CSV table of N, CA, C and O in Angstrom, one decimal:
chain,number,residue,atom,x,y,z
A,22,MET,N,86.4,105.0,95.8
A,22,MET,CA,86.9,106.2,96.2
A,22,MET,C,87.3,106.2,97.7
A,22,MET,O,88.2,106.9,98.1
A,23,GLU,N,86.4,105.6,98.5
A,23,GLU,CA,86.7,105.6,99.9
A,23,GLU,C,88.0,105.1,100.3
A,23,GLU,O,88.7,105.7,101.2
A,24,PRO,N,88.5,103.9,99.8
A,24,PRO,CA,89.9,103.5,100.2
A,24,PRO,C,91.0,104.5,99.8
A,24,PRO,O,91.9,104.7,100.6
A,25,TYR,N,90.8,105.2,98.7
A,25,TYR,CA,91.8,106.2,98.4
A,25,TYR,C,91.8,107.4,99.4
A,25,TYR,O,92.8,107.8,99.9
A,26,LEU,N,90.6,107.9,99.7
A,26,LEU,CA,90.5,109.0,100.7
A,26,LEU,C,91.0,108.5,102.0
A,26,LEU,O,91.6,109.3,102.7
A,27,GLN,N,90.7,107.3,102.4
A,27,GLN,CA,91.3,106.8,103.7
A,27,GLN,C,92.8,106.8,103.7
A,27,GLN,O,93.4,107.2,104.7
A,28,SER,N,93.4,106.4,102.6
A,28,SER,CA,94.8,106.4,102.5
A,28,SER,C,95.4,107.8,102.6
A,28,SER,O,96.5,108.1,103.1
A,29,GLU,N,94.6,108.8,102.0
A,29,GLU,CA,95.1,110.2,102.1
A,29,GLU,C,95.0,110.8,103.5
A,29,GLU,O,95.9,111.5,103.9
A,30,VAL,N,93.9,110.4,104.2
A,30,VAL,CA,93.8,110.8,105.6
A,30,VAL,C,95.0,110.3,106.4
A,30,VAL,O,95.6,111.0,107.2
A,31,LYS,N,95.3,109.1,106.2
A,31,LYS,CA,96.5,108.4,106.9
A,31,LYS,C,97.8,109.1,106.5
A,31,LYS,O,98.6,109.4,107.3
A,32,ARG,N,97.9,109.3,105.2
A,32,ARG,CA,99.2,109.8,104.7
A,32,ARG,C,99.4,111.3,105.1
A,32,ARG,O,100.5,111.7,105.6
A,33,LEU,N,98.4,112.1,105.0
A,33,LEU,CA,98.5,113.5,105.3
A,33,LEU,C,98.5,113.8,106.8
A,33,LEU,O,99.1,114.8,107.3
A,34,GLN,N,97.8,113.1,107.6
A,34,GLN,CA,97.7,113.2,109.1
A,34,GLN,C,97.3,114.6,109.5
A,34,GLN,O,97.5,115.0,110.7
A,35,THR,N,96.7,115.4,108.7
A,35,THR,CA,96.2,116.7,109.0
A,35,THR,C,94.7,116.7,109.1
A,35,THR,O,94.1,117.4,110.0
A,36,PHE,N,94.0,115.8,108.3
A,36,PHE,CA,92.6,115.8,108.2
A,36,PHE,C,92.0,114.8,109.2
A,36,PHE,O,92.5,113.7,109.4
A,37,LEU,N,90.8,115.2,109.8
A,37,LEU,CA,90.1,114.3,110.7
A,37,LEU,C,89.4,113.2,109.8
A,37,LEU,O,89.2,112.1,110.2
A,38,LEU,N,89.0,113.7,108.6
A,38,LEU,CA,88.3,112.8,107.7
A,38,LEU,C,88.3,113.5,106.3
A,38,LEU,O,88.5,114.7,106.2
A,39,MET,N,87.9,112.7,105.3
A,39,MET,CA,87.7,113.3,104.0
A,39,MET,C,86.4,112.7,103.5
A,39,MET,O,85.9,111.7,104.0
A,40,ALA,N,85.8,113.4,102.5
A,40,ALA,CA,84.5,113.0,102.0
A,40,ALA,C,84.3,113.4,100.6
A,40,ALA,O,84.9,114.3,100.1
A,41,LEU,N,83.3,112.7,100.0
A,41,LEU,CA,82.8,113.0,98.7
A,41,LEU,C,81.3,113.2,98.7
A,41,LEU,O,80.6,112.3,99.3
A,42,ALA,N,80.9,114.3,98.2
A,42,ALA,CA,79.4,114.6,98.2
A,42,ALA,C,79.0,114.7,96.7
A,42,ALA,O,79.7,115.3,95.9
A,43,THR,N,77.9,114.1,96.4
A,43,THR,CA,77.3,114.2,95.0
A,43,THR,C,76.5,115.5,94.9
A,43,THR,O,76.2,116.1,95.9
A,44,SER,N,76.1,115.8,93.7
A,44,SER,CA,75.4,117.1,93.5
A,44,SER,C,74.1,117.1,94.2
A,44,SER,O,73.6,118.2,94.5
A,45,ASP,N,73.5,116.0,94.5
A,45,ASP,CA,72.2,116.0,95.3
A,45,ASP,C,72.4,116.0,96.8
A,45,ASP,O,71.5,115.8,97.5
A,46,SER,N,73.7,116.3,97.3
A,46,SER,CA,74.0,116.5,98.7
A,46,SER,C,74.2,115.3,99.5
A,46,SER,O,74.4,115.3,100.7
A,47,ALA,N,74.3,114.1,98.8
A,47,ALA,CA,74.6,112.9,99.6
A,47,ALA,C,76.1,112.7,99.7
A,47,ALA,O,76.8,112.8,98.8
A,48,LEU,N,76.5,112.6,101.0
A,48,LEU,CA,77.9,112.6,101.3
A,48,LEU,C,78.3,111.2,101.9
A,48,LEU,O,77.5,110.7,102.8
A,49,ILE,N,79.4,110.7,101.6
A,49,ILE,CA,80.0,109.5,102.3
A,49,ILE,C,81.4,109.9,102.7
A,49,ILE,O,82.2,110.6,101.9
A,50,ASN,N,81.8,109.6,103.9
A,50,ASN,CA,83.1,110.0,104.4
A,50,ASN,C,84.0,108.8,104.7
A,50,ASN,O,83.5,107.7,104.7
A,51,THR,N,85.2,109.1,105.1
A,51,THR,CA,86.1,108.1,105.4
A,51,THR,C,85.8,107.3,106.7
A,51,THR,O,86.5,106.3,107.0
A,52,HIS,N,84.9,107.7,107.4
A,52,HIS,CA,84.4,107.0,108.6
A,52,HIS,C,83.3,106.0,108.2
A,52,HIS,O,82.8,105.3,109.1
A,53,GLY,N,82.9,106.1,107.0
A,53,GLY,CA,81.8,105.2,106.5
A,53,GLY,C,80.4,105.8,106.7
A,53,GLY,O,79.4,105.1,106.5
A,54,ASP,N,80.3,107.0,107.1
A,54,ASP,CA,79.0,107.6,107.4
A,54,ASP,C,78.4,108.2,106.1
A,54,ASP,O,79.1,108.7,105.2
A,55,HIS,N,77.1,108.1,106.0
A,55,HIS,CA,76.3,108.6,104.9
A,55,HIS,C,75.5,109.7,105.4
A,55,HIS,O,74.7,109.5,106.3
A,56,LEU,N,75.7,110.9,104.9
A,56,LEU,CA,75.0,112.1,105.5
A,56,LEU,C,74.4,112.9,104.3
A,56,LEU,O,74.8,112.8,103.2
A,57,ASN,N,73.5,113.8,104.7
A,57,ASN,CA,73.0,114.8,103.8
A,57,ASN,C,73.6,116.2,104.2
A,57,ASN,O,73.5,116.6,105.3
A,58,VAL,N,74.3,116.8,103.3
A,58,VAL,CA,75.0,118.1,103.6
A,58,VAL,C,74.4,119.3,102.9
A,58,VAL,O,75.1,120.3,102.7
A,59,LYS,N,73.2,119.2,102.5
A,59,LYS,CA,72.5,120.3,101.7
A,59,LYS,C,72.6,121.6,102.5
A,59,LYS,O,72.7,122.6,101.9
A,60,ASP,N,72.6,121.5,103.8
A,60,ASP,CA,72.5,122.8,104.6
A,60,ASP,C,73.9,123.3,105.0
A,60,ASP,O,74.0,124.4,105.6
A,61,ARG,N,75.0,122.6,104.6
A,61,ARG,CA,76.3,123.0,105.0
A,61,ARG,C,76.9,124.0,104.0
A,61,ARG,O,76.9,123.9,102.8
A,62,GLU,N,77.5,125.1,104.6
A,62,GLU,CA,78.1,126.1,103.8
A,62,GLU,C,79.2,125.6,102.8
A,62,GLU,O,79.2,126.0,101.7
A,63,PHE,N,80.1,124.7,103.3
A,63,PHE,CA,81.1,124.3,102.4
A,63,PHE,C,80.5,123.6,101.1
A,63,PHE,O,81.0,123.8,100.0
A,64,PHE,N,79.4,122.9,101.3
A,64,PHE,CA,78.8,122.2,100.1
A,64,PHE,C,78.1,123.2,99.2
A,64,PHE,O,78.3,123.2,98.0
A,65,GLN,N,77.4,124.1,99.8
A,65,GLN,CA,76.6,125.1,99.0
A,65,GLN,C,77.6,126.0,98.2
A,65,GLN,O,77.4,126.2,97.0
A,66,ARG,N,78.7,126.4,98.8
A,66,ARG,CA,79.6,127.3,98.1
A,66,ARG,C,80.4,126.5,97.0
A,66,ARG,O,80.7,127.0,95.9
A,67,SER,N,80.8,125.3,97.3
A,67,SER,CA,81.5,124.5,96.4
A,67,SER,C,80.7,124.1,95.2
A,67,SER,O,81.1,124.1,94.0
A,68,MET,N,79.4,123.8,95.4
A,68,MET,CA,78.5,123.6,94.3
A,68,MET,C,78.2,124.8,93.5
A,68,MET,O,77.9,124.7,92.3
A,69,ALA,N,78.5,126.0,94.0
A,69,ALA,CA,78.5,127.2,93.2
A,69,ALA,C,79.8,127.5,92.5
A,69,ALA,O,79.9,128.5,91.9
A,70,GLY,N,80.7,126.6,92.7
A,70,GLY,CA,82.0,126.7,91.9
A,70,GLY,C,83.2,127.1,92.7
A,70,GLY,O,84.3,127.3,92.2
A,71,GLU,N,83.1,127.4,94.0
A,71,GLU,CA,84.1,127.9,94.8
A,71,GLU,C,84.9,126.8,95.5
A,71,GLU,O,84.4,125.8,95.9
A,72,THR,N,86.2,127.0,95.7
A,72,THR,CA,87.1,126.3,96.6
A,72,THR,C,87.0,127.0,97.9
A,72,THR,O,87.2,128.2,98.0
A,73,VAL,N,86.7,126.3,99.0
A,73,VAL,CA,86.3,126.9,100.3
A,73,VAL,C,87.1,126.4,101.5
A,73,VAL,O,87.3,125.3,101.6
A,74,ALA,N,87.4,127.4,102.3
A,74,ALA,CA,87.8,127.1,103.7
A,74,ALA,C,86.8,127.7,104.6
A,74,ALA,O,86.8,128.9,104.9
A,75,ALA,N,85.7,126.9,105.0
A,75,ALA,CA,84.6,127.5,105.6
A,75,ALA,C,84.9,127.8,107.1
A,75,ALA,O,85.9,127.3,107.7
A,76,ASP,N,84.0,128.6,107.7
A,76,ASP,CA,84.1,128.9,109.1
A,76,ASP,C,84.0,127.6,109.9
A,76,ASP,O,83.4,126.7,109.5
A,77,PRO,N,84.7,127.6,111.1
A,77,PRO,CA,84.7,126.4,111.9
A,77,PRO,C,83.2,126.0,112.3
A,77,PRO,O,82.4,126.8,112.6
A,78,ILE,N,83.0,124.7,112.3
A,78,ILE,CA,81.7,124.1,112.7
A,78,ILE,C,82.0,122.8,113.5
A,78,ILE,O,83.1,122.3,113.4
A,79,ILE,N,81.0,122.4,114.2
A,79,ILE,CA,81.1,121.0,114.8
A,79,ILE,C,80.7,120.0,113.8
A,79,ILE,O,79.6,120.0,113.2
A,80,GLY,N,81.6,119.1,113.5
A,80,GLY,CA,81.4,118.0,112.5
A,80,GLY,C,80.3,117.1,113.0
A,80,GLY,O,80.3,116.7,114.2
A,81,ARG,N,79.5,116.7,112.1
A,81,ARG,CA,78.4,115.7,112.4
A,81,ARG,C,78.9,114.3,112.8
A,81,ARG,O,78.3,113.6,113.6
A,82,THR,N,80.0,114.0,112.2
A,82,THR,CA,80.6,112.7,112.4
A,82,THR,C,81.6,112.7,113.6
A,82,THR,O,81.6,111.9,114.5
A,83,THR,N,82.5,113.7,113.6
A,83,THR,CA,83.6,113.7,114.6
A,83,THR,C,83.2,114.4,115.9
A,83,THR,O,83.8,114.1,116.9
A,84,LYS,N,82.1,115.2,115.8
A,84,LYS,CA,81.7,116.0,117.0
A,84,LYS,C,82.8,116.9,117.5
A,84,LYS,O,82.8,117.3,118.6
A,85,GLN,N,83.7,117.3,116.6
A,85,GLN,CA,84.8,118.2,117.0
A,85,GLN,C,84.7,119.4,116.1
A,85,GLN,O,84.2,119.4,115.0
A,86,LEU,N,85.2,120.5,116.7
A,86,LEU,CA,85.3,121.8,116.0
A,86,LEU,C,86.3,121.6,114.8
A,86,LEU,O,87.4,121.2,115.1
A,87,GLN,N,85.8,121.9,113.6
A,87,GLN,CA,86.7,121.7,112.5
A,87,GLN,C,86.4,122.7,111.4
A,87,GLN,O,85.4,123.3,111.3
A,88,ILE,N,87.4,122.9,110.5
A,88,ILE,CA,87.3,123.7,109.3
A,88,ILE,C,87.1,122.8,108.2
A,88,ILE,O,87.9,121.8,108.0
A,89,GLN,N,86.1,123.0,107.4
A,89,GLN,CA,85.8,122.2,106.2
A,89,GLN,C,86.5,122.9,105.0
A,89,GLN,O,86.2,124.0,104.6
A,90,ILE,N,87.4,122.1,104.4
A,90,ILE,CA,88.1,122.6,103.1
A,90,ILE,C,87.4,121.8,102.0
A,90,ILE,O,87.4,120.6,102.1
A,91,SER,N,86.9,122.5,101.0
A,91,SER,CA,86.2,121.8,100.0
A,91,SER,C,86.4,122.4,98.6
A,91,SER,O,86.7,123.6,98.5
A,92,SER,N,86.2,121.6,97.6
A,92,SER,CA,86.4,122.1,96.2
A,92,SER,C,85.4,121.3,95.3
A,92,SER,O,85.1,120.2,95.5
A,93,PRO,N,84.9,122.0,94.3
A,93,PRO,CA,84.0,121.4,93.4
A,93,PRO,C,84.7,120.4,92.5
A,93,PRO,O,85.9,120.5,92.2
A,94,ILE,N,84.0,119.3,92.1
A,94,ILE,CA,84.4,118.3,91.2
A,94,ILE,C,83.8,118.6,89.9
A,94,ILE,O,82.5,118.6,89.8
A,95,SER,N,84.6,118.9,88.9
A,95,SER,CA,84.0,119.2,87.5
A,95,SER,C,83.2,118.1,87.0
A,95,SER,O,83.6,116.9,87.1
A,96,ALA,N,82.1,118.5,86.3
A,96,ALA,CA,81.3,117.5,85.6
A,96,ALA,C,81.8,117.4,84.2
A,96,ALA,O,82.4,118.3,83.6
A,97,GLU,N,81.6,116.2,83.5
A,97,GLU,CA,82.0,116.0,82.2
A,97,GLU,C,81.2,116.9,81.2
A,97,GLU,O,81.7,117.4,80.2
A,98,THR,N,80.0,117.2,81.5
A,98,THR,CA,79.1,118.0,80.7
A,98,THR,C,78.4,119.0,81.6
A,98,THR,O,78.2,118.8,82.8
A,99,GLY,N,78.0,120.1,81.0
A,99,GLY,CA,77.3,121.1,81.8
A,99,GLY,C,78.2,122.0,82.6
A,99,GLY,O,79.4,121.8,82.7
A,100,ILE,N,77.6,122.9,83.3
A,100,ILE,CA,78.4,123.9,84.1
A,100,ILE,C,78.3,123.6,85.6
A,100,ILE,O,79.1,124.1,86.4
A,101,LYS,N,77.3,122.8,86.0
A,101,LYS,CA,77.1,122.5,87.5
A,101,LYS,C,78.1,121.4,87.8
A,101,LYS,O,78.3,120.4,87.1
A,102,PRO,N,78.8,121.6,89.0
A,102,PRO,CA,79.8,120.5,89.4
A,102,PRO,C,79.1,119.2,89.6
A,102,PRO,O,77.9,119.1,89.9
A,103,ALA,N,79.8,118.1,89.4
A,103,ALA,CA,79.3,116.8,89.7
A,103,ALA,C,79.2,116.5,91.1
A,103,ALA,O,78.4,115.6,91.6
A,104,GLY,N,80.0,117.2,91.9
A,104,GLY,CA,80.0,117.0,93.4
A,104,GLY,C,81.0,117.8,94.0
A,104,GLY,O,81.6,118.8,93.5
A,105,VAL,N,81.4,117.4,95.3
A,105,VAL,CA,82.3,118.2,96.1
A,105,VAL,C,83.2,117.2,96.8
A,105,VAL,O,82.8,116.2,97.4
A,106,LEU,N,84.5,117.5,96.8
A,106,LEU,CA,85.5,116.8,97.6
A,106,LEU,C,85.8,117.7,98.8
A,106,LEU,O,86.0,118.9,98.7
A,107,MET,N,85.8,117.1,100.0
A,107,MET,CA,85.9,117.8,101.3
A,107,MET,C,86.8,117.1,102.2
A,107,MET,O,86.9,115.9,102.3
A,108,GLY,N,87.5,117.9,103.0
A,108,GLY,CA,88.4,117.4,104.1
A,108,GLY,C,88.1,118.3,105.4
A,108,GLY,O,88.0,119.5,105.3
A,109,GLY,N,88.0,117.6,106.5
A,109,GLY,CA,87.8,118.4,107.8
A,109,GLY,C,89.1,118.4,108.6
A,109,GLY,O,89.8,117.4,108.8
A,110,ILE,N,89.5,119.6,108.9
A,110,ILE,CA,90.8,119.9,109.7
A,110,ILE,C,90.4,120.3,111.1
A,110,ILE,O,89.6,121.3,111.2
A,111,PRO,N,91.0,119.7,112.1
A,111,PRO,CA,90.6,120.2,113.5
A,111,PRO,C,91.0,121.6,113.7
A,111,PRO,O,92.0,122.1,113.3
A,112,SER,N,90.1,122.3,114.5
A,112,SER,CA,90.4,123.7,114.8
A,112,SER,C,90.5,123.8,116.3
A,112,SER,O,89.7,124.2,117.0
A,113,ASN,N,91.7,123.4,116.7
A,113,ASN,CA,92.0,123.5,118.2
A,113,ASN,C,93.4,123.9,118.5
A,113,ASN,O,94.2,124.0,117.7
């Protein structure tokens, strides 16, 4: 998945990075960072089923003010999402 997300960051040129988070809050982004995003609003709301444009935050990887755009990834079974797809857009 990471090569695809990297190609999208390059193609779109709007995002600072893109990431995939699993339902247990483990995230890997296009910078190769592995983070826990359990405390992040975008993750919590997307795991509740929302597509989100969260309030600006300082990114843990980029150290830049950014808006996290995120959406839940549907699971094959059950009602809880399998994870979250996220992109960070600079807010400057």
